[in-house]
Amino acid sequence: MSNGFQIRHRFAEGAQYIGGKLLPGTSGRHHEVVNPANGTTVLRYELASTDDVDAAVAAARAAFPAWSGATPGERSEALHRFAARLAEQADDFAYAESLQCGKPVKLSTGFDVPGTVDNAAFFAGAARHLEGRAAAEYSGDHTSYVRREAIGVVGSIAPWNYPLQMAAWKILPAVAAGNTVVLKPAEPTPLTSLMFARAATEAGIPDGVINIVTGTGREAGEHLVGHPDVVMTSFTGSTAVGRRVAEIATATVKRLHLELGGKAPFVVFDDADLEAAAHGAVAGALINTGQDCTAATRAYVQRPLYETFVREVAALMESVRVGDPFDPSTDLGPLISHAQRDRVAAFVDRARGHARIVTGGEAPGGDLAAGAYYRPTLIADAAQDSEIVQAEIFGPVLVVLPFDADDEGIALANDTPYGLAASAWTRDVYRANRATREIQAGCVWVNDHIPILSEMPHGGYKASGYGKDMSAYSFEEYTQVKHVMYDNTAVARKDWHRTIFGDR
């Protein structure tokens, strides 16, 4: 794998990727990529200015006619080459992702990178299936058909929790459909987005199709969203920031795709496989140190299983190995920053007065004290209307509450503003079907929690936003639907004309 010096050398030219070239930012302000496992600086770079955003949008706009005019087969071939290039560089991507995020390397190598390669391969194939509905004579006198066309320059903003995968989710469906993209990654985690764009160039995707501007949300992000030459905004992040993005985008009548916060319920009915549910809860709550908008955060357990579930989950959490992200045996790495670690700790500390901290609830000391670590935490007996149950914590914290009747369990699952993901645990097909119908979330797993697939859509209900990432459904975000109608009569005076002038 790479080392820190090579990372600095790789990005010595800057942290902006515009028109096929790495460039320095021009804001005059700098930012540091910090390894959250030990607090050391990985890269210091100059942030993008509004001028850099303008340059990136101009490059994307210049590339759009040729890229949108390419055949689906030509775009497909380019994306297949891109997928192969990503696979060739898998170790470098995994190293950089773990370095900037603190992800355990077994997560980067087993989830983030292969998922991104698969996503690229999927959209390489999907590029050839941008179809409208078949032609037909719906009026009797005309033939109608539907075209699905690229819309133009897409301005996307991605978060810091899955920088590589979020870059892929934003960029791949857009470019497969013939659009060009300007992506703003989060300031702490630009490395793999920049590597992603460079790999695209190396694979033969034309300059300007994929551009990266690394700047602050207030300056680069808001300018990108409000840019008159950007026809669509795709944003993944918190609901609060999503509201601001929506305000700016709607002012310029842009198409808008929002994937926002989550507070996923994990509903365990009394006939569930308890061992499977306990293992699923720990894995679902702790993935990416809980910094996942689909992570299991609220476990509702039917009362006959409640105390046993709490006991088994606590024992499993206590067995989780917290440590160096680059140690292959590490299960849980640090949070993204000390500020995020302190935010999570504050949520837990405020809950102590009204809930039971079963395990965890502290930052480890010793060799891990310099990093942004927090122990896996299980909280029981909180009130449904309490902050710890209702608010998105974004850390390795699971709250467990009991319920009695099935109606109550489903009602509790729906009782937050969010609706991104959920799971139901039961051996009863009727209970499972009811849960998948009635739980208000964009994804409902049965007897599992977290797996995602390139072929399946990802997106939420309610305050979790709208629109879909991945799958062929994502093309509905990134294409314009056009109705084309041909007259088949060759008659000069149509019967409907009489409603405007003359007689029959």
Short mmCIF file of C-alpha atoms in Angstrom, two decimals:
data_model
loop_
_atom_site.label_atom_id
_atom_site.label_comp_id
_atom_site.label_asym_id
_atom_site.label_seq_id
_atom_site.Cartn_x
_atom_site.Cartn_y
_atom_site.Cartn_z
CA MET A 1 0.00 0.00 0.00
CA SER A 2 0.94 3.67 -0.35
CA ASN A 3 2.45 5.76 2.42
CA GLY A 4 1.87 9.29 3.71
CA PHE A 5 4.73 10.79 1.72
CA GLN A 6 3.30 9.41 -1.52
CA ILE A 7 -0.08 10.91 -0.66
CA ARG A 8 1.51 14.34 -0.22
CA HIS A 9 3.51 13.89 -3.40
CA ARG A 10 0.44 12.75 -5.33
CA PHE A 11 -1.46 15.92 -4.47
CA ALA A 12 1.45 18.35 -4.58
CA GLU A 13 -0.20 20.14 -7.54
CA GLY A 14 -3.33 20.89 -5.55
CA ALA A 15 -6.71 19.53 -4.47
CA GLN A 16 -8.84 20.79 -7.37
CA TYR A 17 -9.41 18.63 -10.46
CA ILE A 18 -10.61 20.80 -13.32
CA GLY A 19 -10.61 19.95 -17.01
CA GLY A 20 -8.50 16.83 -16.49
CA LYS A 21 -5.77 18.50 -14.36
CA LEU A 22 -4.92 18.76 -10.68
CA LEU A 23 -4.69 22.43 -9.77
CA PRO A 24 -4.21 24.49 -6.60
CA GLY A 25 -7.12 26.36 -5.12
CA THR A 26 -7.12 30.15 -5.35
CA SER A 27 -9.00 31.16 -2.18
CA GLY A 28 -5.84 32.00 -0.24
CA ARG A 29 -7.07 29.80 2.62
CA HIS A 30 -5.78 26.36 3.51
CA HIS A 31 -7.23 23.21 5.03
CA GLU A 32 -5.63 20.11 6.47
CA VAL A 33 -6.55 16.48 5.94
CA VAL A 34 -5.96 14.92 9.36
CA ASN A 35 -5.61 11.24 10.21
CA PRO A 36 -8.26 10.86 12.95
CA ALA A 37 -6.49 7.83 14.40
CA ASN A 38 -3.58 9.90 15.69
CA GLY A 39 -4.20 13.56 14.84
CA THR A 40 -1.31 13.88 12.37
CA THR A 41 -1.60 15.99 9.21
CA VAL A 42 -1.80 13.97 6.01
CA LEU A 43 -2.09 16.83 3.52
CA ARG A 44 -2.31 20.61 3.63
CA TYR A 45 -3.99 22.14 0.59
CA GLU A 46 -5.45 25.41 -0.64
CA LEU A 47 -9.24 25.61 -0.70
CA ALA A 48 -11.28 26.42 -3.79
CA SER A 49 -12.61 29.91 -4.41
CA THR A 50 -15.72 30.88 -6.33
CA ASP A 51 -13.41 31.44 -9.32
CA ASP A 52 -12.34 27.80 -9.14
CA VAL A 53 -16.00 26.76 -9.10
CA ASP A 54 -16.62 28.92 -12.17
CA ALA A 55 -13.67 27.30 -13.94
CA ALA A 56 -14.91 23.81 -13.12
CA VAL A 57 -18.44 24.57 -14.29
CA ALA A 58 -17.05 26.07 -17.51
CA ALA A 59 -15.00 22.92 -18.11
CA ALA A 60 -18.05 20.74 -17.51
CA ARG A 61 -20.20 22.89 -19.77
CA ALA A 62 -17.60 22.73 -22.56
CA ALA A 63 -17.41 18.93 -22.28
CA PHE A 64 -21.18 18.42 -22.26
CA PRO A 65 -22.02 18.55 -26.01
CA ALA A 66 -19.53 15.86 -27.02
CA TRP A 67 -20.16 13.63 -24.00
CA SER A 68 -23.96 13.83 -24.21
CA GLY A 69 -23.69 13.30 -27.96
CA ALA A 70 -21.64 10.12 -27.60
CA THR A 71 -23.50 6.90 -28.19
CA PRO A 72 -24.59 4.87 -25.18
CA GLY A 73 -22.14 2.23 -26.31
CA GLU A 74 -19.26 4.72 -26.31
CA ARG A 75 -20.10 5.93 -22.80
CA SER A 76 -20.47 2.33 -21.70
CA GLU A 77 -17.03 1.38 -23.02
CA ALA A 78 -15.44 4.34 -21.24
CA LEU A 79 -17.10 3.40 -17.96
CA HIS A 80 -16.00 -0.23 -18.32
CA ARG A 81 -12.42 0.99 -18.69
CA PHE A 82 -12.97 3.20 -15.66
CA ALA A 83 -14.20 0.26 -13.56
CA ALA A 84 -11.11 -1.71 -14.57
CA ARG A 85 -8.84 1.21 -13.65
CA LEU A 86 -10.48 1.53 -10.23
CA ALA A 87 -9.95 -2.19 -9.63
CA GLU A 88 -6.26 -1.88 -10.58
CA GLN A 89 -5.83 0.88 -7.99
CA ALA A 90 -7.91 -0.79 -5.27
CA ASP A 91 -5.11 -0.89 -2.68
CA ASP A 92 -4.29 2.79 -3.12
CA PHE A 93 -7.95 3.76 -2.79
CA ALA A 94 -8.37 1.63 0.35
CA TYR A 95 -5.26 3.13 1.95
CA ALA A 96 -6.26 6.73 1.21
CA GLU A 97 -9.84 6.14 2.42
CA SER A 98 -8.67 4.66 5.72
CA LEU A 99 -6.05 7.37 6.14
CA GLN A 100 -8.44 10.31 5.77
CA CYS A 101 -11.48 8.75 7.47
CA GLY A 102 -10.05 6.39 10.09
CA LYS A 103 -11.98 3.45 8.62
CA PRO A 104 -10.63 0.01 9.55
CA VAL A 105 -8.76 -1.20 6.49
CA LYS A 106 -10.89 -4.34 6.42
CA LEU A 107 -13.92 -2.09 5.84
CA SER A 108 -12.19 -0.08 3.12
CA THR A 109 -10.96 -3.19 1.33
CA GLY A 110 -14.09 -5.26 1.91
CA PHE A 111 -16.85 -2.67 1.44
CA ASP A 112 -15.96 0.81 0.22
CA VAL A 113 -13.60 0.00 -2.64
CA PRO A 114 -15.24 -3.15 -4.06
CA GLY A 115 -18.63 -1.46 -3.78
CA THR A 116 -17.34 1.46 -5.82
CA VAL A 117 -15.81 -0.79 -8.48
CA ASP A 118 -19.09 -2.69 -8.72
CA ASN A 119 -21.01 0.57 -8.99
CA ALA A 120 -18.83 1.64 -11.92
CA ALA A 121 -19.33 -1.73 -13.63
CA PHE A 122 -23.10 -1.52 -13.10
CA PHE A 123 -23.41 1.93 -14.63
CA ALA A 124 -21.16 0.91 -17.50
CA GLY A 125 -23.87 -1.60 -18.40
CA ALA A 126 -26.78 0.65 -17.48
CA ALA A 127 -25.51 3.34 -19.85
CA ARG A 128 -26.77 1.19 -22.74
CA HIS A 129 -30.29 0.92 -21.32
CA LEU A 130 -31.47 4.52 -21.22
CA GLU A 131 -34.81 3.77 -22.79
CA GLY A 132 -38.11 5.58 -23.14
CA ARG A 133 -41.43 3.82 -23.59
CA ALA A 134 -42.21 2.11 -26.85
CA ALA A 135 -43.82 4.12 -29.63
CA ALA A 136 -47.61 3.92 -29.95
CA GLU A 137 -50.57 5.76 -31.48
CA TYR A 138 -52.22 6.98 -28.30
CA SER A 139 -54.36 9.61 -30.06
CA GLY A 140 -55.08 7.45 -33.09
CA ASP A 141 -53.74 10.13 -35.46
CA HIS A 142 -50.24 10.51 -34.02
CA THR A 143 -47.28 8.38 -33.09
CA SER A 144 -45.80 9.23 -29.70
CA TYR A 145 -42.57 8.15 -28.12
CA VAL A 146 -40.45 9.23 -25.18
CA ARG A 147 -36.83 10.35 -25.30
CA ARG A 148 -34.65 10.32 -22.22
CA GLU A 149 -31.98 13.01 -22.54
CA ALA A 150 -29.05 14.27 -20.47
CA ILE A 151 -29.85 17.51 -18.68
CA GLY A 152 -26.47 19.31 -18.55
CA VAL A 153 -23.99 20.23 -15.83
CA VAL A 154 -24.72 18.61 -12.46
CA GLY A 155 -23.34 20.19 -9.27
CA SER A 156 -22.95 17.57 -6.55
CA ILE A 157 -21.95 17.80 -2.90
CA ALA A 158 -20.76 14.72 -1.02
CA PRO A 159 -20.20 14.07 2.72
CA TRP A 160 -17.16 12.89 4.67
CA ASN A 161 -18.40 9.52 5.94
CA TYR A 162 -18.08 7.58 2.66
CA PRO A 163 -16.05 9.91 0.41
CA LEU A 164 -15.24 7.36 -2.28
CA GLN A 165 -18.63 5.70 -2.45
CA MET A 166 -20.49 9.00 -2.34
CA ALA A 167 -18.35 10.34 -5.19
CA ALA A 168 -19.29 7.25 -7.18
CA TRP A 169 -22.98 7.48 -6.31
CA LYS A 170 -23.08 11.11 -7.43
CA ILE A 171 -20.90 10.89 -10.51
CA LEU A 172 -21.56 7.53 -12.14
CA PRO A 173 -25.30 7.71 -12.93
CA ALA A 174 -24.93 11.31 -14.06
CA VAL A 175 -22.12 10.62 -16.53
CA ALA A 176 -23.64 7.32 -17.67
CA ALA A 177 -26.71 9.33 -18.70
CA GLY A 178 -24.54 11.81 -20.64
CA ASN A 179 -24.22 14.62 -18.12
CA THR A 180 -21.05 16.29 -16.89
CA VAL A 181 -20.34 16.83 -13.20
CA VAL A 182 -18.71 19.19 -10.75
CA LEU A 183 -18.41 17.48 -7.36
CA LYS A 184 -17.55 19.22 -4.10
CA PRO A 185 -16.27 16.68 -1.54
CA ALA A 186 -16.14 17.47 2.16
CA GLU A 187 -13.05 19.47 3.09
CA PRO A 188 -11.64 16.83 5.52
CA THR A 189 -11.83 13.98 2.98
CA PRO A 190 -11.01 15.00 -0.61
CA LEU A 191 -8.31 12.42 -1.36
CA THR A 192 -10.31 9.57 -2.88
CA SER A 193 -12.64 11.88 -4.82
CA LEU A 194 -9.60 13.42 -6.50
CA MET A 195 -8.13 9.97 -7.16
CA PHE A 196 -11.49 8.90 -8.59
CA ALA A 197 -11.52 11.80 -11.06
CA ARG A 198 -7.91 11.19 -12.09
CA ALA A 199 -8.62 7.48 -12.65
CA ALA A 200 -11.49 8.50 -14.95
CA THR A 201 -9.11 10.57 -17.03
CA GLU A 202 -6.63 7.69 -17.13
CA ALA A 203 -9.45 5.46 -18.38
CA GLY A 204 -10.13 7.81 -21.29
CA ILE A 205 -13.17 9.70 -20.03
CA PRO A 206 -12.81 13.14 -21.66
CA ASP A 207 -11.44 16.12 -19.78
CA GLY A 208 -14.16 18.19 -18.14
CA VAL A 209 -16.68 15.36 -17.77
CA ILE A 210 -15.70 14.90 -14.10
CA ASN A 211 -14.42 17.86 -12.08
CA ILE A 212 -13.68 18.21 -8.36
CA VAL A 213 -13.62 21.46 -6.37
CA THR A 214 -12.53 21.18 -2.75
CA GLY A 215 -13.73 24.16 -0.79
CA THR A 216 -15.98 25.20 2.06
CA GLY A 217 -19.71 24.74 1.92
CA ARG A 218 -20.33 28.41 2.56
CA GLU A 219 -18.14 29.57 -0.34
CA ALA A 220 -17.59 26.82 -2.93
CA GLY A 221 -20.69 24.77 -2.12
CA GLU A 222 -23.23 27.59 -2.15
CA HIS A 223 -21.69 29.08 -5.28
CA LEU A 224 -21.90 25.71 -7.03
CA VAL A 225 -25.54 25.19 -6.05
CA GLY A 226 -26.53 28.69 -7.16
CA HIS A 227 -24.45 28.74 -10.36
CA PRO A 228 -26.61 29.68 -13.37
CA ASP A 229 -24.93 27.07 -15.60
CA VAL A 230 -25.59 24.22 -13.17
CA VAL A 231 -28.94 22.66 -14.02
CA MET A 232 -29.17 20.17 -11.15
CA THR A 233 -27.93 19.82 -7.60
CA SER A 234 -27.40 16.46 -5.88
CA PHE A 235 -26.61 16.69 -2.17
CA THR A 236 -25.90 14.12 0.51
CA GLY A 237 -25.50 15.34 4.07
CA SER A 238 -27.43 16.51 7.09
CA THR A 239 -31.06 17.55 6.93
CA ALA A 240 -30.18 21.00 8.28
CA VAL A 241 -27.69 21.69 5.48
CA GLY A 242 -30.05 20.08 2.98
CA ARG A 243 -32.63 22.76 3.79
CA ARG A 244 -30.08 25.45 2.93
CA VAL A 245 -29.16 23.69 -0.31
CA ALA A 246 -32.84 23.51 -1.22
CA GLU A 247 -33.31 27.23 -0.59
CA ILE A 248 -30.48 28.13 -2.98
CA ALA A 249 -31.36 25.55 -5.63
CA THR A 250 -35.05 26.40 -5.79
CA ALA A 251 -34.26 30.09 -6.18
CA THR A 252 -32.73 29.25 -9.56
CA VAL A 253 -35.34 26.56 -10.41
CA LYS A 254 -32.84 23.70 -10.41
CA ARG A 255 -33.65 20.05 -10.29
CA LEU A 256 -32.81 18.84 -6.79
CA HIS A 257 -31.87 15.47 -5.32
CA LEU A 258 -31.43 15.24 -1.54
CA GLU A 259 -30.19 12.28 0.51
CA LEU A 260 -30.27 13.52 4.08
CA GLY A 261 -30.13 12.26 7.66
CA GLY A 262 -31.44 9.04 9.12
CA LYS A 263 -32.38 7.42 12.42
CA ALA A 264 -32.93 3.83 11.35
CA PRO A 265 -35.20 1.64 13.50
CA PHE A 266 -34.33 -2.01 14.11
CA VAL A 267 -37.57 -3.80 15.04
CA VAL A 268 -37.23 -7.20 16.74
CA PHE A 269 -40.46 -9.19 17.08
CA ASP A 270 -40.79 -11.90 19.74
CA ASP A 271 -40.42 -14.76 17.24
CA ALA A 272 -37.11 -13.48 15.84
CA ASP A 273 -33.87 -15.45 15.79
CA LEU A 274 -32.34 -13.71 18.80
CA GLU A 275 -28.74 -14.59 17.97
CA ALA A 276 -29.12 -13.28 14.42
CA ALA A 277 -30.79 -10.11 15.65
CA ALA A 278 -28.08 -9.42 18.24
CA HIS A 279 -25.28 -9.91 15.71
CA GLY A 280 -27.16 -7.83 13.14
CA ALA A 281 -27.68 -5.02 15.63
CA VAL A 282 -24.00 -4.77 16.52
CA ALA A 283 -22.89 -4.88 12.89
CA GLY A 284 -25.63 -2.49 11.79
CA ALA A 285 -24.96 0.00 14.59
CA LEU A 286 -21.16 0.02 14.42
CA ILE A 287 -20.46 0.02 10.69
CA ASN A 288 -18.10 2.90 9.89
CA THR A 289 -18.05 3.69 13.63
CA GLY A 290 -21.76 4.44 13.38
CA GLN A 291 -21.15 7.26 10.90
CA ASP A 292 -23.69 5.91 8.44
CA CYS A 293 -27.09 7.43 7.74
CA THR A 294 -28.59 3.93 7.45
CA ALA A 295 -26.91 2.59 10.62
CA ALA A 296 -29.14 0.84 13.15
CA THR A 297 -29.65 3.46 15.85
CA ARG A 298 -32.98 2.58 17.55
CA ALA A 299 -33.63 -1.07 18.42
CA TYR A 300 -37.24 -1.76 19.39
CA VAL A 301 -37.45 -5.22 20.93
CA GLN A 302 -40.68 -6.98 21.87
CA ARG A 303 -40.76 -7.36 25.62
CA PRO A 304 -40.28 -11.17 25.93
CA LEU A 305 -36.87 -10.82 24.23
CA TYR A 306 -35.89 -7.40 25.54
CA GLU A 307 -33.57 -8.13 28.49
CA THR A 308 -31.87 -11.05 26.74
CA PHE A 309 -31.30 -8.90 23.65
CA VAL A 310 -29.77 -6.13 25.75
CA ARG A 311 -27.48 -8.61 27.50
CA GLU A 312 -26.32 -10.30 24.28
CA VAL A 313 -25.74 -7.05 22.39
CA ALA A 314 -23.74 -5.65 25.31
CA ALA A 315 -21.54 -8.76 25.39
CA LEU A 316 -20.92 -8.56 21.64
CA MET A 317 -20.11 -4.84 21.83
CA GLU A 318 -17.60 -5.50 24.58
CA SER A 319 -15.82 -7.98 22.29
CA VAL A 320 -15.36 -5.43 19.49
CA ARG A 321 -11.68 -4.60 18.93
CA VAL A 322 -11.09 -0.84 18.88
CA GLY A 323 -7.73 0.20 17.45
CA ASP A 324 -5.42 1.24 14.65
CA PRO A 325 -7.35 1.32 11.34
CA PHE A 326 -4.40 -0.29 9.54
CA ASP A 327 -4.28 -3.30 11.86
CA PRO A 328 -6.18 -6.03 9.96
CA SER A 329 -7.75 -7.24 13.20
CA THR A 330 -9.27 -3.87 14.13
CA ASP A 331 -13.08 -3.83 14.12
CA LEU A 332 -13.76 -0.21 15.07
CA GLY A 333 -11.70 2.83 14.15
CA PRO A 334 -11.96 6.44 15.28
CA LEU A 335 -14.65 8.91 14.39
CA ILE A 336 -13.83 11.43 11.67
CA SER A 337 -12.53 14.06 14.12
CA HIS A 338 -12.20 14.97 17.77
CA ALA A 339 -15.04 17.43 17.29
CA GLN A 340 -17.33 14.62 16.10
CA ARG A 341 -16.15 12.37 18.95
CA ASP A 342 -16.97 15.11 21.46
CA ARG A 343 -20.37 15.66 19.85
CA VAL A 344 -21.21 11.95 20.23
CA ALA A 345 -19.95 11.94 23.82
CA ALA A 346 -22.14 14.93 24.63
CA PHE A 347 -25.26 13.09 23.39
CA VAL A 348 -24.43 10.13 25.63
CA ASP A 349 -23.61 12.33 28.63
CA ARG A 350 -26.94 14.16 28.33
CA ALA A 351 -28.74 10.78 28.28
CA ARG A 352 -27.18 9.57 31.54
CA GLY A 353 -29.77 11.29 33.68
CA HIS A 354 -32.75 9.46 32.19
CA ALA A 355 -31.41 6.27 30.56
CA ARG A 356 -29.15 3.32 31.40
CA ILE A 357 -25.68 3.17 29.84
CA VAL A 358 -25.28 -0.59 29.55
CA THR A 359 -21.79 -0.58 28.07
CA GLY A 360 -19.37 1.94 26.60
CA GLY A 361 -20.10 5.61 26.99
CA GLU A 362 -16.47 6.74 27.07
CA ALA A 363 -13.37 7.42 25.00
CA PRO A 364 -10.55 4.91 25.47
CA GLY A 365 -7.25 5.99 26.92
CA GLY A 366 -3.76 4.60 26.59
CA ASP A 367 -2.39 4.20 23.09
CA LEU A 368 -5.68 5.38 21.57
CA ALA A 369 -5.96 8.63 23.55
CA ALA A 370 -4.54 10.75 20.71
CA GLY A 371 -7.19 9.58 18.27
CA ALA A 372 -10.89 10.43 17.94
CA TYR A 373 -12.02 7.10 19.39
CA TYR A 374 -15.22 6.30 21.29
CA ARG A 375 -16.18 2.91 22.66
CA PRO A 376 -19.21 0.99 21.30
CA THR A 377 -22.10 2.19 23.41
CA LEU A 378 -25.42 0.58 24.28
CA ILE A 379 -28.14 2.63 25.97
CA ALA A 380 -31.35 1.11 27.35
CA ASP A 381 -34.61 2.38 28.84
CA ALA A 382 -34.62 5.84 27.23
CA ALA A 383 -37.89 7.62 26.60
CA GLN A 384 -39.20 7.63 23.04
CA ASP A 385 -39.34 11.44 22.95
CA SER A 386 -35.81 11.88 24.33
CA GLU A 387 -33.00 13.44 22.33
CA ILE A 388 -30.97 10.22 22.24
CA VAL A 389 -33.88 8.46 20.47
CA GLN A 390 -34.98 11.26 18.17
CA ALA A 391 -31.76 12.98 17.02
CA GLU A 392 -29.13 11.69 14.61
CA ILE A 393 -26.00 10.99 16.67
CA PHE A 394 -23.68 9.66 13.93
CA GLY A 395 -21.50 7.58 16.21
CA PRO A 396 -21.17 4.03 17.64
CA VAL A 397 -24.29 4.31 19.79
CA LEU A 398 -27.35 2.03 19.83
CA VAL A 399 -30.44 2.79 21.92
CA VAL A 400 -32.75 -0.12 22.86
CA LEU A 401 -36.40 0.29 23.86
CA PRO A 402 -39.09 -2.35 24.58
CA PHE A 403 -42.52 -2.64 23.00
CA ASP A 404 -45.53 -4.87 23.59
CA ALA A 405 -47.99 -5.19 20.67
CA ASP A 406 -46.93 -5.26 17.00
CA ASP A 407 -48.91 -2.08 16.38
CA GLU A 408 -46.79 -0.30 18.97
CA GLY A 409 -43.49 -1.51 17.51
CA ILE A 410 -44.32 -0.24 14.04
CA ALA A 411 -45.68 3.05 15.39
CA LEU A 412 -42.48 3.62 17.36
CA ALA A 413 -40.37 2.81 14.32
CA ASN A 414 -42.16 5.56 12.39
CA ASP A 415 -42.01 8.06 15.25
CA THR A 416 -39.11 10.26 14.11
CA PRO A 417 -38.83 12.87 11.33
CA TYR A 418 -36.55 10.54 9.34
CA GLY A 419 -37.27 7.70 6.92
CA LEU A 420 -34.13 6.48 5.20
CA ALA A 421 -33.74 2.85 6.26
CA ALA A 422 -35.13 0.29 8.71
CA SER A 423 -35.15 -3.42 9.44
CA ALA A 424 -37.62 -5.97 10.80
CA TRP A 425 -36.60 -9.22 12.49
CA THR A 426 -39.14 -12.05 12.49
CA ARG A 427 -39.72 -15.62 11.26
CA ASP A 428 -43.36 -14.80 10.42
CA VAL A 429 -43.94 -13.88 6.77
CA TYR A 430 -47.11 -11.95 7.61
CA ARG A 431 -45.34 -9.85 10.22
CA ALA A 432 -42.50 -9.24 7.78
CA ASN A 433 -44.85 -8.19 5.00
CA ARG A 434 -46.71 -5.86 7.32
CA ALA A 435 -43.49 -4.26 8.52
CA THR A 436 -42.21 -3.70 4.98
CA ARG A 437 -45.56 -2.12 4.01
CA GLU A 438 -46.04 0.09 7.04
CA ILE A 439 -42.56 1.24 8.09
CA GLN A 440 -41.94 4.58 6.40
CA ALA A 441 -38.45 4.24 4.97
CA GLY A 442 -36.80 4.09 1.57
CA CYS A 443 -35.28 0.70 2.37
CA VAL A 444 -36.63 -1.96 4.74
CA TRP A 445 -34.51 -5.05 5.32
CA VAL A 446 -35.95 -8.27 6.75
CA ASN A 447 -33.61 -10.24 9.04
CA ASP A 448 -30.61 -8.16 8.02
CA HIS A 449 -29.50 -4.54 8.20
CA ILE A 450 -27.06 -2.55 5.98
CA PRO A 451 -26.42 -4.49 2.72
CA ILE A 452 -26.77 -2.31 -0.38
CA LEU A 453 -26.61 -3.25 -4.03
CA SER A 454 -25.76 -1.34 -7.19
CA GLU A 455 -28.93 -2.70 -8.79
CA MET A 456 -31.25 -1.40 -6.05
CA PRO A 457 -32.24 2.23 -5.31
CA HIS A 458 -31.15 4.09 -2.20
CA GLY A 459 -33.05 7.11 -0.92
CA GLY A 460 -35.44 8.20 1.78
CA TYR A 461 -38.85 9.34 2.93
CA LYS A 462 -39.81 12.39 5.03
CA ALA A 463 -36.89 14.48 6.37
CA SER A 464 -34.42 11.98 4.89
CA GLY A 465 -34.91 13.63 1.50
CA TYR A 466 -36.04 12.50 -1.93
CA GLY A 467 -34.63 10.99 -5.08
CA LYS A 468 -32.59 7.83 -5.57
CA ASP A 469 -28.92 6.93 -5.77
CA MET A 470 -27.72 3.79 -7.55
CA SER A 471 -29.87 1.49 -9.72
CA ALA A 472 -31.62 2.36 -12.97
CA TYR A 473 -33.99 4.53 -10.90
CA SER A 474 -31.18 7.06 -10.49
CA PHE A 475 -31.53 7.92 -14.18
CA GLU A 476 -34.84 9.54 -13.26
CA GLU A 477 -32.77 12.09 -11.34
CA TYR A 478 -30.22 12.70 -14.10
CA THR A 479 -32.29 12.66 -17.28
CA GLN A 480 -34.92 14.85 -18.89
CA VAL A 481 -37.98 13.09 -20.25
CA LYS A 482 -39.20 14.44 -23.59
CA HIS A 483 -42.41 13.52 -25.41
CA VAL A 484 -42.09 13.49 -29.21
CA MET A 485 -45.31 13.34 -31.30
CA TYR A 486 -45.65 12.83 -35.07
CA ASP A 487 -48.78 13.54 -37.07
CA ASN A 488 -49.72 10.53 -39.20
CA THR A 489 -52.65 11.97 -41.19
CA ALA A 490 -50.99 14.45 -43.58
CA VAL A 491 -54.26 16.44 -43.31
CA ALA A 492 -53.88 20.22 -43.35
CA ARG A 493 -57.11 21.02 -41.51
CA LYS A 494 -57.35 18.92 -38.37
CA ASP A 495 -60.71 18.35 -36.74
CA TRP A 496 -59.53 19.94 -33.50
CA HIS A 497 -58.78 23.23 -35.32
CA ARG A 498 -62.49 24.08 -35.31
CA THR A 499 -62.30 24.66 -31.58
CA ILE A 500 -60.02 27.59 -32.37
CA PHE A 501 -61.35 28.94 -35.71
CA GLY A 502 -63.87 28.06 -38.43
CA ASP A 503 -66.54 25.39 -38.55
CA ARG A 504 -66.47 21.66 -39.13
#
